[in-house]
GROMACS .gro file of C-alpha atoms in nm:
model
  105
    1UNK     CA    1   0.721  -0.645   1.117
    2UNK     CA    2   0.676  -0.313   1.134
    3UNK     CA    3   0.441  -0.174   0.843
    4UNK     CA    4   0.528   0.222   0.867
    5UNK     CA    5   0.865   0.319   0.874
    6UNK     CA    6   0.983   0.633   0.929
    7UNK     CA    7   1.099   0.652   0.566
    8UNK     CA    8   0.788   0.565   0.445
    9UNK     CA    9   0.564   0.770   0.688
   10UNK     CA   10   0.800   1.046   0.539
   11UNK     CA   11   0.723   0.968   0.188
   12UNK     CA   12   0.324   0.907   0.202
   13UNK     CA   13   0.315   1.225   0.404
   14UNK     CA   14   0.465   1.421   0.154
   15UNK     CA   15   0.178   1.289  -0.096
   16UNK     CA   16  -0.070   1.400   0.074
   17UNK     CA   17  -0.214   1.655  -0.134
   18UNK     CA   18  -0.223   1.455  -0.415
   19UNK     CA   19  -0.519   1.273  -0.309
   20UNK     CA   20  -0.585   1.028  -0.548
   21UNK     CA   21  -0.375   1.145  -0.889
   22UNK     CA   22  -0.232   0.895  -1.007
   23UNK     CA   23   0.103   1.043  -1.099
   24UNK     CA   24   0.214   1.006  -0.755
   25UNK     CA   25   0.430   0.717  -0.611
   26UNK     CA   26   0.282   0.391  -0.449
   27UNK     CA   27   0.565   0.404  -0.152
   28UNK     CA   28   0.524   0.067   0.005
   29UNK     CA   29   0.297  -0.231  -0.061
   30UNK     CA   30   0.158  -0.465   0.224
   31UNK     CA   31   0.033  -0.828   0.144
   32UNK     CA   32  -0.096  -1.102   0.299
   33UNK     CA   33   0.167  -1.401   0.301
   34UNK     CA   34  -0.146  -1.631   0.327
   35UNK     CA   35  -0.423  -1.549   0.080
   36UNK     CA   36  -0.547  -1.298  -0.068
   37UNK     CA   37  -0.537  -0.923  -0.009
   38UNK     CA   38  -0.258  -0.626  -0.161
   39UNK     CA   39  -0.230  -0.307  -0.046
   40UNK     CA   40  -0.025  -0.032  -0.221
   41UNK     CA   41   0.027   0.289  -0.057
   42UNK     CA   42   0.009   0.638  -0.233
   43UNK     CA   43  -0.042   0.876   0.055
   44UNK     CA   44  -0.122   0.953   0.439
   45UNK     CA   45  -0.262   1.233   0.636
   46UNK     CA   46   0.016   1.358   0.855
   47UNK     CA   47  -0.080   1.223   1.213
   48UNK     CA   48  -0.341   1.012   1.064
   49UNK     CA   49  -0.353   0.636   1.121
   50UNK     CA   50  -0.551   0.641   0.761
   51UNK     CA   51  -0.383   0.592   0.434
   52UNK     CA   52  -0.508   0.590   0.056
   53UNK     CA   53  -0.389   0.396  -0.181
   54UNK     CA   54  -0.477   0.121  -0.416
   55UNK     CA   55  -0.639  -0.217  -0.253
   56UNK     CA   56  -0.606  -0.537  -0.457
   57UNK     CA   57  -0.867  -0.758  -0.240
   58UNK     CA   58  -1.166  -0.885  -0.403
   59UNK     CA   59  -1.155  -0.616  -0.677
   60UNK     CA   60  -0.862  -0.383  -0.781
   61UNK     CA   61  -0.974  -0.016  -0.646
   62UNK     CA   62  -0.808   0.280  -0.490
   63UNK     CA   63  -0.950   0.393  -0.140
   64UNK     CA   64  -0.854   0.439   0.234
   65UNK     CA   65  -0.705   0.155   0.487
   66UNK     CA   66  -0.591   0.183   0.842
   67UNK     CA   67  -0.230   0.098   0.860
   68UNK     CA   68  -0.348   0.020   1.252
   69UNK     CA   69  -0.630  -0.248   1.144
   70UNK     CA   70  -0.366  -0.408   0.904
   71UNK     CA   71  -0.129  -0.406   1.205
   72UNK     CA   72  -0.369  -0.618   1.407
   73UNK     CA   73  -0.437  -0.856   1.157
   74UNK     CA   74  -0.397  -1.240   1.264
   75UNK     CA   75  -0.353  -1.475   0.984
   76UNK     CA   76  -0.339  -1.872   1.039
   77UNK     CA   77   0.029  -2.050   1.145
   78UNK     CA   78   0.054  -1.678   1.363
   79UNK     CA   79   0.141  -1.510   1.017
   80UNK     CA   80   0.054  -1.168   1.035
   81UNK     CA   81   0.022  -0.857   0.687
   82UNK     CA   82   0.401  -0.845   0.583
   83UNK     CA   83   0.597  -0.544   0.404
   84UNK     CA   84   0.730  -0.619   0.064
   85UNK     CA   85   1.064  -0.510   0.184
   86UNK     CA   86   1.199  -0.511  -0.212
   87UNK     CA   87   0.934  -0.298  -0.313
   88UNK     CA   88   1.070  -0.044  -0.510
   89UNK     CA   89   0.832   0.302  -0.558
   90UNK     CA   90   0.660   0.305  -0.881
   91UNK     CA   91   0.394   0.552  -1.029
   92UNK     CA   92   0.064   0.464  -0.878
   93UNK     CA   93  -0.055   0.502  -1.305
   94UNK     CA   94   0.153   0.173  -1.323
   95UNK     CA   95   0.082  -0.025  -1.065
   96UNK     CA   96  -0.328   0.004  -1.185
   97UNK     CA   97  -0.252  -0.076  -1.525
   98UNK     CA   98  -0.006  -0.395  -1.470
   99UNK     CA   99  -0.299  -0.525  -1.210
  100UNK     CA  100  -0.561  -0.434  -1.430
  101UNK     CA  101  -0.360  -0.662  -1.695
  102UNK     CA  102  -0.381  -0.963  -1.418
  103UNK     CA  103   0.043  -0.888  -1.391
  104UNK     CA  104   0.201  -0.903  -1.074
  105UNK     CA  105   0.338  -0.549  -0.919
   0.00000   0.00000   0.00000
C-alpha cells in the first residue's frame, strides 16, 4: 500500500509552515495492523522524505517520522504499516484531545 499519495503529499505540503500549530489538519493516519504504533500526519517539507505530525507509540506526542522508514517496515504474517483509507482530515487540536481522553481517532 502506498502511504503518500499524491493527494496527500499535496495536502501535508501545503501545511508546511504551520509547523506544529495545532489548528492545522492531520491529513492521513498510518497504523500498524499488528500492534501497536499510530501515526497522524499534519505536515511535510516539500521534497522531504520527513513528516511531522502526531505519533501515538509508547506515549502520545507530536514530532517528525520518515514516511520512507514506515515504508520499509516488516511486521509478522508479511503485514506491513497500512493507510487508514477512511480517514477523514480532522483538526490536529482534536485528534490530541480524543487520544489524550484514551478515545479512538
Amino acid at each position: 500500500m502506498k502511504l503518500m499519495t499524491k493527494t496527500i503529499q499535496r495536502q501535508a505540503e501545503k501545511q508546511y509552515e504551520q509547523g506544529s500549530d495545532m489548528n492545522q489538519k492531520v491529513v492521513a493516519k498510518y497504523f500498524n495492523p499488528a500492534g501497536t504504533g499510530t501515526w497522524y500526519l499534519m505536515n511535510t517539507e516539500p521534497g522531504s522524505d520527513y513528516a511531522w505530525g502526531i505519533v501515538n507509540l509508547f506515549d502520545i506526542e507530536m514530532g517528525s517520522f520518515s514516511i520512507n522508514e514506515l515504508e520499509s517496515i516488516s511486521l509478522p504474517f508479511g503485514l506491513k504499516i497500512e493507510r487508514d483509507m477512511y480517514f477523514e482530515p480532522m483538526k490536529a487540536k482534536d485528534v490530541w484531545d480524543r487520544l489524550n481522553r484514551g478515545e479512538h481517532v
